[in-house]
Tab-separated table of C-alpha atoms and ligand atoms in Angstrom:
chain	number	residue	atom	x	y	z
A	1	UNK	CA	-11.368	17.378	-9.724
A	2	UNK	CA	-9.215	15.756	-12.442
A	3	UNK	CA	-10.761	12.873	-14.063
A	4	UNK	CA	-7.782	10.489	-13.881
A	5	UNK	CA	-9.108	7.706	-15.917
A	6	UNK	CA	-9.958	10.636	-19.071
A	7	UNK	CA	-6.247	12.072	-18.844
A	8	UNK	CA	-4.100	10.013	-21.105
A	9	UNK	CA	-1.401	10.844	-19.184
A	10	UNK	CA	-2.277	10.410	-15.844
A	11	UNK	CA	-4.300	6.948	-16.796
A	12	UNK	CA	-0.810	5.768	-18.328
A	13	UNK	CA	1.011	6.207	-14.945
A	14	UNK	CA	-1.618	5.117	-13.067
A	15	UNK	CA	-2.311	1.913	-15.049
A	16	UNK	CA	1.647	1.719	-15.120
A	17	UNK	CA	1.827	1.981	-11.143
A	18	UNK	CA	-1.351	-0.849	-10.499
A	19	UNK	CA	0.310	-3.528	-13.437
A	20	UNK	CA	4.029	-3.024	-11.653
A	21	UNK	CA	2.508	-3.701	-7.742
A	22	UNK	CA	0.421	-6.920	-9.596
A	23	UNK	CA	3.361	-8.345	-11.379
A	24	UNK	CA	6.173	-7.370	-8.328
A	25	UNK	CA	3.865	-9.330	-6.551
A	26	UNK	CA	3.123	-11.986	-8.730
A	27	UNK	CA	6.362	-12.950	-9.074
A	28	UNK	CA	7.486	-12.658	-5.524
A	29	UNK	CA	4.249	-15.367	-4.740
A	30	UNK	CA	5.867	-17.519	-7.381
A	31	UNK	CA	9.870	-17.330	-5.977
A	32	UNK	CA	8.112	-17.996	-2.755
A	33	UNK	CA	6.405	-21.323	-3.894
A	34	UNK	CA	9.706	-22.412	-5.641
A	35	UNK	CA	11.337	-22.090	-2.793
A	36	UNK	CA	13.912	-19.200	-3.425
A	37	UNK	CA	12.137	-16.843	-1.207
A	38	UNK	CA	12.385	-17.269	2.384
A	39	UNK	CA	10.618	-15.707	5.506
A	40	UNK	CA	6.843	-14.709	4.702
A	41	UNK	CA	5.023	-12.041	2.362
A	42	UNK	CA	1.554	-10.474	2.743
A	43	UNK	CA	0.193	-9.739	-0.746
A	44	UNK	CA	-1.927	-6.975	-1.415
A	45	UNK	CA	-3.468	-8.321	-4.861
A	46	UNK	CA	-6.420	-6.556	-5.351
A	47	UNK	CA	-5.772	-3.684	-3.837
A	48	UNK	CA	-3.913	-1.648	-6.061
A	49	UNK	CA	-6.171	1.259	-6.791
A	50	UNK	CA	-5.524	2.423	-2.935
A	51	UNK	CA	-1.640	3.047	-2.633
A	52	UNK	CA	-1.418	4.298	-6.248
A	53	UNK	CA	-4.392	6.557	-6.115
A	54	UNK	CA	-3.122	7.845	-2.935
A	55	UNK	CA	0.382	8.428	-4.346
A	56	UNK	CA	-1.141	9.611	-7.461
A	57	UNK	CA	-2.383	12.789	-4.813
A	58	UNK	CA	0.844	13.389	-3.480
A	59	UNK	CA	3.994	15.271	-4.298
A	60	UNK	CA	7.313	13.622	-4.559
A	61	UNK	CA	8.451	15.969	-1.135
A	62	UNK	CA	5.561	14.507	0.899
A	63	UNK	CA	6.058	11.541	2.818
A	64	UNK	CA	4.302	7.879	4.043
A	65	UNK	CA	4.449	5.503	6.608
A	66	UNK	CA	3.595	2.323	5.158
A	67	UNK	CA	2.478	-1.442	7.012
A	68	UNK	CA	3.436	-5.193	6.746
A	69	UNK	CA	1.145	-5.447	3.435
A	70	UNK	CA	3.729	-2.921	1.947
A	71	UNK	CA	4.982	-3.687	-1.134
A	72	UNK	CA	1.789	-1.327	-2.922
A	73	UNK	CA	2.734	1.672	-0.711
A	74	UNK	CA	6.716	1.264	-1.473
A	75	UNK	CA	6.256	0.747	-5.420
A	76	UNK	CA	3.346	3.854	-5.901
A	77	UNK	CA	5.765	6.135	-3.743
A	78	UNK	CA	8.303	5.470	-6.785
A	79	UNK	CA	10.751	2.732	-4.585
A	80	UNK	CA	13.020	1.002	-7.698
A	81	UNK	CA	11.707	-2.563	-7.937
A	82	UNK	CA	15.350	-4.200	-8.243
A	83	UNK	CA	16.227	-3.015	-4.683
A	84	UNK	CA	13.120	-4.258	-3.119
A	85	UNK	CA	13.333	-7.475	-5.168
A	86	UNK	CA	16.769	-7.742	-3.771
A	87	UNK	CA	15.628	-7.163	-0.235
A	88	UNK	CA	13.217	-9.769	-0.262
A	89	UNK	CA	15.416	-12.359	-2.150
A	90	UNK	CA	18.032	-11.461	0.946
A	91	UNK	CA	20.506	-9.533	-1.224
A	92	UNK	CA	23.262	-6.975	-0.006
A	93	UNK	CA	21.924	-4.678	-3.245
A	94	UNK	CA	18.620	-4.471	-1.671
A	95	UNK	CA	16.880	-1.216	0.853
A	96	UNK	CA	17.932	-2.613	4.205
A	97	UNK	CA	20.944	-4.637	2.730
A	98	UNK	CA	18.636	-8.065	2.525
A	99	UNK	CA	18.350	-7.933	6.773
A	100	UNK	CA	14.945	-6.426	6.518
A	101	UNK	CA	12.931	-8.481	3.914
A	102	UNK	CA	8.974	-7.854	2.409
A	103	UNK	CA	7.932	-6.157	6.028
A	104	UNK	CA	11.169	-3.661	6.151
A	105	UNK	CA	11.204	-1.084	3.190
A	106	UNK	CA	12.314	2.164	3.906
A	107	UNK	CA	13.109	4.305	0.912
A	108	UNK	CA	13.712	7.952	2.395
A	109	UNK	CA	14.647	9.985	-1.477
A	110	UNK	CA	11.066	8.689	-2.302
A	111	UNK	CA	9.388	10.086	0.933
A	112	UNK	CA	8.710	6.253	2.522
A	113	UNK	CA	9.068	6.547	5.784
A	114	UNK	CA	9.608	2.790	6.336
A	115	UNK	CA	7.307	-0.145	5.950
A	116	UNK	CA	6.297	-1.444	9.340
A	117	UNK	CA	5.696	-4.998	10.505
A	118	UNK	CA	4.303	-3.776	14.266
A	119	UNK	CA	0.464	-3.357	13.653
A	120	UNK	CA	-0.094	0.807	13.656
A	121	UNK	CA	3.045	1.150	14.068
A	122	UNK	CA	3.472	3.458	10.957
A	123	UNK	CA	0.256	6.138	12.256
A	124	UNK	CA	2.154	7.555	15.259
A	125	UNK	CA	5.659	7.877	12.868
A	126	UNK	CA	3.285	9.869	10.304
A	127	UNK	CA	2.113	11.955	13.167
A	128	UNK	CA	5.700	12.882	14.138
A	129	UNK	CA	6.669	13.385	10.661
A	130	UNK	CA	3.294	16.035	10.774
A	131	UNK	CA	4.704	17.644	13.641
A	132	UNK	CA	8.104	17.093	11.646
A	133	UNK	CA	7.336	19.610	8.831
A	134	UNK	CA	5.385	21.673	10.901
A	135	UNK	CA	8.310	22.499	12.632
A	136	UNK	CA	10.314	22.734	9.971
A	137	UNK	CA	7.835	25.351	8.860
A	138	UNK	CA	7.286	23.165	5.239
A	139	UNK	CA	3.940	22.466	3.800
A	140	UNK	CA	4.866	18.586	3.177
A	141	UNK	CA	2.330	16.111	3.874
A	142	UNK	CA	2.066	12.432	5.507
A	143	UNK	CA	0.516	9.785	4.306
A	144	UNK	CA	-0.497	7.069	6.568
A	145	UNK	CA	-1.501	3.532	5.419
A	146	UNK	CA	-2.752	1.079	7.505
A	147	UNK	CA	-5.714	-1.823	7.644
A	148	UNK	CA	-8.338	-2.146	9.327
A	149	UNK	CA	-7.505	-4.350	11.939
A	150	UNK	CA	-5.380	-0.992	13.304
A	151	UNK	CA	-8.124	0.820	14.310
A	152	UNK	CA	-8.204	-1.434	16.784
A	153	UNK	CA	-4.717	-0.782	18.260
A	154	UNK	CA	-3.419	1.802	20.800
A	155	UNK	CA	-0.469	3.151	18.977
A	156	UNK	CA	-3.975	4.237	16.271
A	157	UNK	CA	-5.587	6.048	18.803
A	158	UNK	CA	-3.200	8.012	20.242
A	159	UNK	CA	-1.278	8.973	16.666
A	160	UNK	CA	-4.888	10.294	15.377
A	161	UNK	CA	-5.945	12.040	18.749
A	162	UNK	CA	-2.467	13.688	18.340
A	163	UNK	CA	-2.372	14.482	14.637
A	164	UNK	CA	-6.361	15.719	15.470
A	165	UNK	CA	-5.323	18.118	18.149
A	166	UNK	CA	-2.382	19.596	16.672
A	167	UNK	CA	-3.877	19.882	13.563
A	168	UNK	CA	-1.051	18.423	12.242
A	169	UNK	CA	-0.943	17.707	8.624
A	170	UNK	CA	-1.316	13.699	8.109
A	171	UNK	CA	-3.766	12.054	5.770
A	172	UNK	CA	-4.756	8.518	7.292
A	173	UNK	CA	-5.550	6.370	5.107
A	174	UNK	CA	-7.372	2.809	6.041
A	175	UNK	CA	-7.084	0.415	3.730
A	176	UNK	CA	-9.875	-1.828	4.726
A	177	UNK	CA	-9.646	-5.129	3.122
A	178	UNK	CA	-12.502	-6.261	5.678
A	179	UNK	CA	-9.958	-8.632	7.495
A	180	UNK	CA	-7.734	-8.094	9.838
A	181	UNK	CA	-6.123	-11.853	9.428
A	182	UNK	CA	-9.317	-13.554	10.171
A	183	UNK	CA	-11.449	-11.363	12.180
A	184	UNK	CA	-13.815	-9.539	10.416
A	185	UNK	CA	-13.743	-5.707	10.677
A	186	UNK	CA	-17.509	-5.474	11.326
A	187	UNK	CA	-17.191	-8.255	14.192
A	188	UNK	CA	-14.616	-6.086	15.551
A	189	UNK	CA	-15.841	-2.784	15.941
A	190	UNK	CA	-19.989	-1.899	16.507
A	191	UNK	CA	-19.319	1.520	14.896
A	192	UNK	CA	-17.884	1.874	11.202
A	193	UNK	CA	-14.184	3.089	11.218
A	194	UNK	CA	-15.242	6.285	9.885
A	195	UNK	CA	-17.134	6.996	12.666
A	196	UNK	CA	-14.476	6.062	14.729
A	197	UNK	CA	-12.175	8.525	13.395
A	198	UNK	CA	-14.730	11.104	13.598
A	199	UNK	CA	-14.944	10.728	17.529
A	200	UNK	CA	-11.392	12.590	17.036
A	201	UNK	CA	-12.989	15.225	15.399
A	202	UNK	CA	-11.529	14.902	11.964
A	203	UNK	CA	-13.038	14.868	8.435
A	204	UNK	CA	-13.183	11.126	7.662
A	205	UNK	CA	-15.018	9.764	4.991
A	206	UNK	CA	-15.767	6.381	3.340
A	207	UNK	CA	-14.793	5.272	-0.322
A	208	UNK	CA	-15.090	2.422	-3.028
A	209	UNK	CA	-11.579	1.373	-2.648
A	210	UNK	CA	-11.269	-0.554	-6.103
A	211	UNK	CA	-12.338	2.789	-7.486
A	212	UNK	CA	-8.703	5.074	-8.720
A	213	UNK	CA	-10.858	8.104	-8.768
A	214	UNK	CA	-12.737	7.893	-5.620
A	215	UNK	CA	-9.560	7.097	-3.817
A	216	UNK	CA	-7.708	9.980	-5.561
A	217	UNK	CA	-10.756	12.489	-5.167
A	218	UNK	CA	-10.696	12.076	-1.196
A	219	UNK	CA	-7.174	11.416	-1.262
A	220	UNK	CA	-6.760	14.835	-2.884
A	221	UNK	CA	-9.482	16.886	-0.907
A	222	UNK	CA	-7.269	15.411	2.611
A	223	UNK	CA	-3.924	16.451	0.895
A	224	UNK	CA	-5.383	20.144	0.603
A	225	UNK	CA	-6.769	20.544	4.011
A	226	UNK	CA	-3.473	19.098	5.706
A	227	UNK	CA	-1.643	21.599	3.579
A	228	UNK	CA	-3.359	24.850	4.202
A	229	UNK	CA	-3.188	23.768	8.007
A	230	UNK	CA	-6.775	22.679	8.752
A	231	UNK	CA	-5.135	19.177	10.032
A	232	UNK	CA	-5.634	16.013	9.452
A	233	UNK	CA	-8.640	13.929	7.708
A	234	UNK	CA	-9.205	10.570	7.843
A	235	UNK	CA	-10.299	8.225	4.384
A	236	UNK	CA	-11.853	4.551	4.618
A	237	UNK	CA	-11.224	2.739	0.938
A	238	UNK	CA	-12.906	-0.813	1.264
A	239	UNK	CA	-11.547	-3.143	-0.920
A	240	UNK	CA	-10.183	-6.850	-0.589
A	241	UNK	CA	-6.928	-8.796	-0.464
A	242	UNK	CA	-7.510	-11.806	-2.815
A	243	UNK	CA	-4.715	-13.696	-1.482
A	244	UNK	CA	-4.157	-15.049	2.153
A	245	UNK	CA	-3.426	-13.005	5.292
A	246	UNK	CA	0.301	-14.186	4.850
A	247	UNK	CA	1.715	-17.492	3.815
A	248	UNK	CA	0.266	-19.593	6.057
A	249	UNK	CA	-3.362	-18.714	5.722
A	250	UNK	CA	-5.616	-21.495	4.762
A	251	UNK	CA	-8.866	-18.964	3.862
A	252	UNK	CA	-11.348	-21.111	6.412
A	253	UNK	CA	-12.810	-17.780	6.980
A	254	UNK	CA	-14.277	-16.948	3.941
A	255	UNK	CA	-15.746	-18.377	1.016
A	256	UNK	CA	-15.033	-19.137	-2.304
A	257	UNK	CA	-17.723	-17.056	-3.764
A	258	UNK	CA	-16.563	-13.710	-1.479
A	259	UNK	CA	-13.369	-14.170	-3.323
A	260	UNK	CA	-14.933	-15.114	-6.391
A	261	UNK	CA	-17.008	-11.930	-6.532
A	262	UNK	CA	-14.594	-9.141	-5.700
A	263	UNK	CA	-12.657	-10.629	-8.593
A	264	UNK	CA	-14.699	-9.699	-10.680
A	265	UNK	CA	-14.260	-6.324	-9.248
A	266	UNK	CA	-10.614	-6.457	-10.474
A	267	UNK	CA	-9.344	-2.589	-9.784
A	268	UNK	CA	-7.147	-2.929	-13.034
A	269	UNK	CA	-9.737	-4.526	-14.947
A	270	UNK	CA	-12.273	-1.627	-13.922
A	271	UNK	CA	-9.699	1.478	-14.590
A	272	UNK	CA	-8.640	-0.024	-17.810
A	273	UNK	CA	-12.682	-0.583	-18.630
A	274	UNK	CA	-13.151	3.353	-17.481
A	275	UNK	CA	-10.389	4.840	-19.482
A	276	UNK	CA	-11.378	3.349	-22.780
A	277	UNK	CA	-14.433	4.371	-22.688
A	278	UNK	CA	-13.279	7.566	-21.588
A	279	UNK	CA	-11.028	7.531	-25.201
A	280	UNK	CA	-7.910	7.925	-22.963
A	281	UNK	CA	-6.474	4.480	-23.516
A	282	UNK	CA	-6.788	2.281	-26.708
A	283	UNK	CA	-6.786	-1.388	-26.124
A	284	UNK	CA	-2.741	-1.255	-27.593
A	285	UNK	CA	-1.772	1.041	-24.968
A	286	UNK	CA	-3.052	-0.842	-22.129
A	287	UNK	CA	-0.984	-3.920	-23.576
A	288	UNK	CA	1.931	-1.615	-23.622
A	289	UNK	CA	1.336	-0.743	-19.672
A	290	UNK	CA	1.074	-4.504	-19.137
A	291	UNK	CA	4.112	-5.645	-21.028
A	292	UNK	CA	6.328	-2.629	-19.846
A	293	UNK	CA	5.563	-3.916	-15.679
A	294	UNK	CA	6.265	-7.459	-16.694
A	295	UNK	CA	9.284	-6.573	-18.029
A	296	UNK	CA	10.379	-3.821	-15.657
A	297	UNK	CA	9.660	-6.889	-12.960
A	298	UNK	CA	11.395	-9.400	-14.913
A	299	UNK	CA	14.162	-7.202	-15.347
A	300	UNK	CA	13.908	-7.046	-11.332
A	301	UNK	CA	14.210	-10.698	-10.591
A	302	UNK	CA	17.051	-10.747	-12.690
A	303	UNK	CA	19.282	-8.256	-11.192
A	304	UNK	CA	18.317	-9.245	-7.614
A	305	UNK	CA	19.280	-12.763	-8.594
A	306	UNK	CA	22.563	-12.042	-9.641
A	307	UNK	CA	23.554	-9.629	-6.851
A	308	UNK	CA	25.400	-11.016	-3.997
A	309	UNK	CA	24.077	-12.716	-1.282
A	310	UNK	CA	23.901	-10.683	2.152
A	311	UNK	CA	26.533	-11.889	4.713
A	312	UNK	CA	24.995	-13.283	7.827
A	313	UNK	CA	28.384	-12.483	9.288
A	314	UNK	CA	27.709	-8.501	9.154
A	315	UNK	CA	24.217	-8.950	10.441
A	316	UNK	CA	24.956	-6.557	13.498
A	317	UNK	CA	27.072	-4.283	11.541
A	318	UNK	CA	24.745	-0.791	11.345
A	319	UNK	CA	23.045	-1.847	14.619
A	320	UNK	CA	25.367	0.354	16.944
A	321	UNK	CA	26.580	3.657	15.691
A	322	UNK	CA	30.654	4.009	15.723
B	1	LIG	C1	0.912	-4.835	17.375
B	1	LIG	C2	0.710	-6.100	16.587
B	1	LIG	N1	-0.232	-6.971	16.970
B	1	LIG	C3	-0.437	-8.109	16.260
B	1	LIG	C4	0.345	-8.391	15.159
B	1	LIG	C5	0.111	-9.658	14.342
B	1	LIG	N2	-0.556	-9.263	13.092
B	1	LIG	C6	0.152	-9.097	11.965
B	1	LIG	S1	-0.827	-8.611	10.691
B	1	LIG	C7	-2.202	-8.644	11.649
B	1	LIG	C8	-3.555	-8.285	11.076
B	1	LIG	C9	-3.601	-6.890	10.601
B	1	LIG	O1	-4.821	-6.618	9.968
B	1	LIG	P1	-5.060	-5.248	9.259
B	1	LIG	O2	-4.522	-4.138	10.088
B	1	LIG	O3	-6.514	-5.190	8.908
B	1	LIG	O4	-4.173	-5.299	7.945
B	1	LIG	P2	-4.233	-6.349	6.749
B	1	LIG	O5	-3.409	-7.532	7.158
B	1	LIG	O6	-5.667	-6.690	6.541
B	1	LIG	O7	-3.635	-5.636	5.584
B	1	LIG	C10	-1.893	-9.025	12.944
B	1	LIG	C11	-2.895	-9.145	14.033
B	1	LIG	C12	1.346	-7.460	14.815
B	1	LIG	N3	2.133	-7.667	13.764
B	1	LIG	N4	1.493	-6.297	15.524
């Protein structure tokens, strides 16, 4: 298995991928408070090593389904950050013409199936896209993200059970941030999720989700069996959001100190930590990474600000084909 953090190469893009989700996001918290931003958002700070691990193990043809806490998925699957800055500032130049906003992102020459605000909704898509390419008689694969609070839904159960037994080649991919809004995952379930998914009778295993390479090293292992036609496998990467469930989420659930701790289990800070001791990254190429994602985002904000506003008057334009 490739040691991603002793590649230079691959620790470059990968560092490059986790800086650009932190600063798109960053910056869309801050247009938010300033009052530019409308609607709601659902950050995904601190849990960058998941989508771009993930997307690290993928191949530009393969495909994902994505979920309300999106914007990771959209940017690792190589979406350009000035069309979903636009979309979320409401802009004509952004992915669903400004009508779809943070929750909406489809970006179908990258493989992104769509970003999904409906809970699960994205697991049985990935399951048809499966059944999609196996059809088609193609070896692409699906990616499907989703939280933990999913596992919990119907549309979960029956896109796994299907994917399981038509060995259909989908990767599922749980990104358990241990809160699904404010419930708990382990107050919701009296099994782990991975044992859940194994009731289906697919590989699923559990990983340090703040960890690139244990994300990428299951990630990868699922990609292979889905495309030599074993099916699908299921992978559990625990990490944590650092930010609220959405905008409107005062954190009575949880403590300071919870926060405070996984924090200090920054997934950037720990990948840049790993690949300089691994010699892969000196301490000026990691400020390079940095400074090329806050410019790449600035450069974002700008453009979307500047492009014209969508026209509530075409709202229902596109709804009905012609
Ligand atoms: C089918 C459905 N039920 C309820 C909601 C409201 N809702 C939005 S996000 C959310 C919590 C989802 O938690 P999880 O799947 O763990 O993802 P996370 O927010 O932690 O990333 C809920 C209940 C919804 N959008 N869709």
């Amino acid at each position: 298995m490739t040691g991603v953090s002793a590649d230079p190469d691959l620790a470059r893009q990968v560092l490059g991928t986790m800086w650009r989700i932190r600063r798109f996001e960053e910056a869309v918290d801050e247009l938010f408070a300033r009052g530019l931003m409308h609607g709601t958002m659902h950050l995904s700070i601190g849990q960058e090593a998941v989508p771009t691990a993930t997307c690290l193990a993928l191949r530009p043809t393969d495909s994902i389904t994505s979920t309300h806490r999106g914007h990771g998925h959209c940017i690792a699957k190589g979406a350009a950050l000035d069309r979903m800055m636009a979309e979320l500032l409401a802009k004509r130049t952004g992915y669903c013409r400004g009508r779809g906003g943070s929750m909406h992102i489809a970006d179908v020459a990258t493989g992104n199936l769509g970003a999904n605000g409906i809970v699960a909704g994205g697991v049985p898509i990935a399951a048809g896209a499966g059944l999609a390419a196996r059809l088609r008689g193609t070896d692409q694969v699906t990616v499907s993200f989703f939280g933990d609070g999913a596992v919990n839904e119907g549309a979960w159960h029956e896109g796994v059970n299907l994917a399981a037994i038509w060995s259909l080649p989908v990767v599922f991919v749980c990104e358990n941030n241990q809160y699904g809004m404010s419930m708990p995952s382990t107050k919701a379930s009296r099994t782990t999720l991975a044992e859940r998914a194994s009731g289906y009778g697919i590989p699923s295993t559990t990983v340090d989700g703040n960890d690139v390479q244990q994300v990428y090293d299951a990630v990868t292992d699922a990609v292979a069996r889905a495309r030599s036609g074993d099916g699908p496998s299921f992978v559990e990467a625990v990490t944590y959001r650092w930010k609220g469930h959405s905008k409107s989420d005062k954190n009575l659930y949880r403590t300071r100190d919870e926060i405070e701790q996984w924090r200090e289990r920054d997934p950037i800070t720990l990948f840049e930590a790993a690949a300089s001791e691994m010699g892969a990254l000196a301490a000026a190429d990691i400020d390079q990474c940095r400074e090329q994602a806050r410019q790449a985002v600035r450069s974002a904000v700008q453009a979307a600000m500047a492009a014209p506003d969508a026209d509530p008057a075409e709202l229902a334009d596109a709804v009905y084909a012609k």
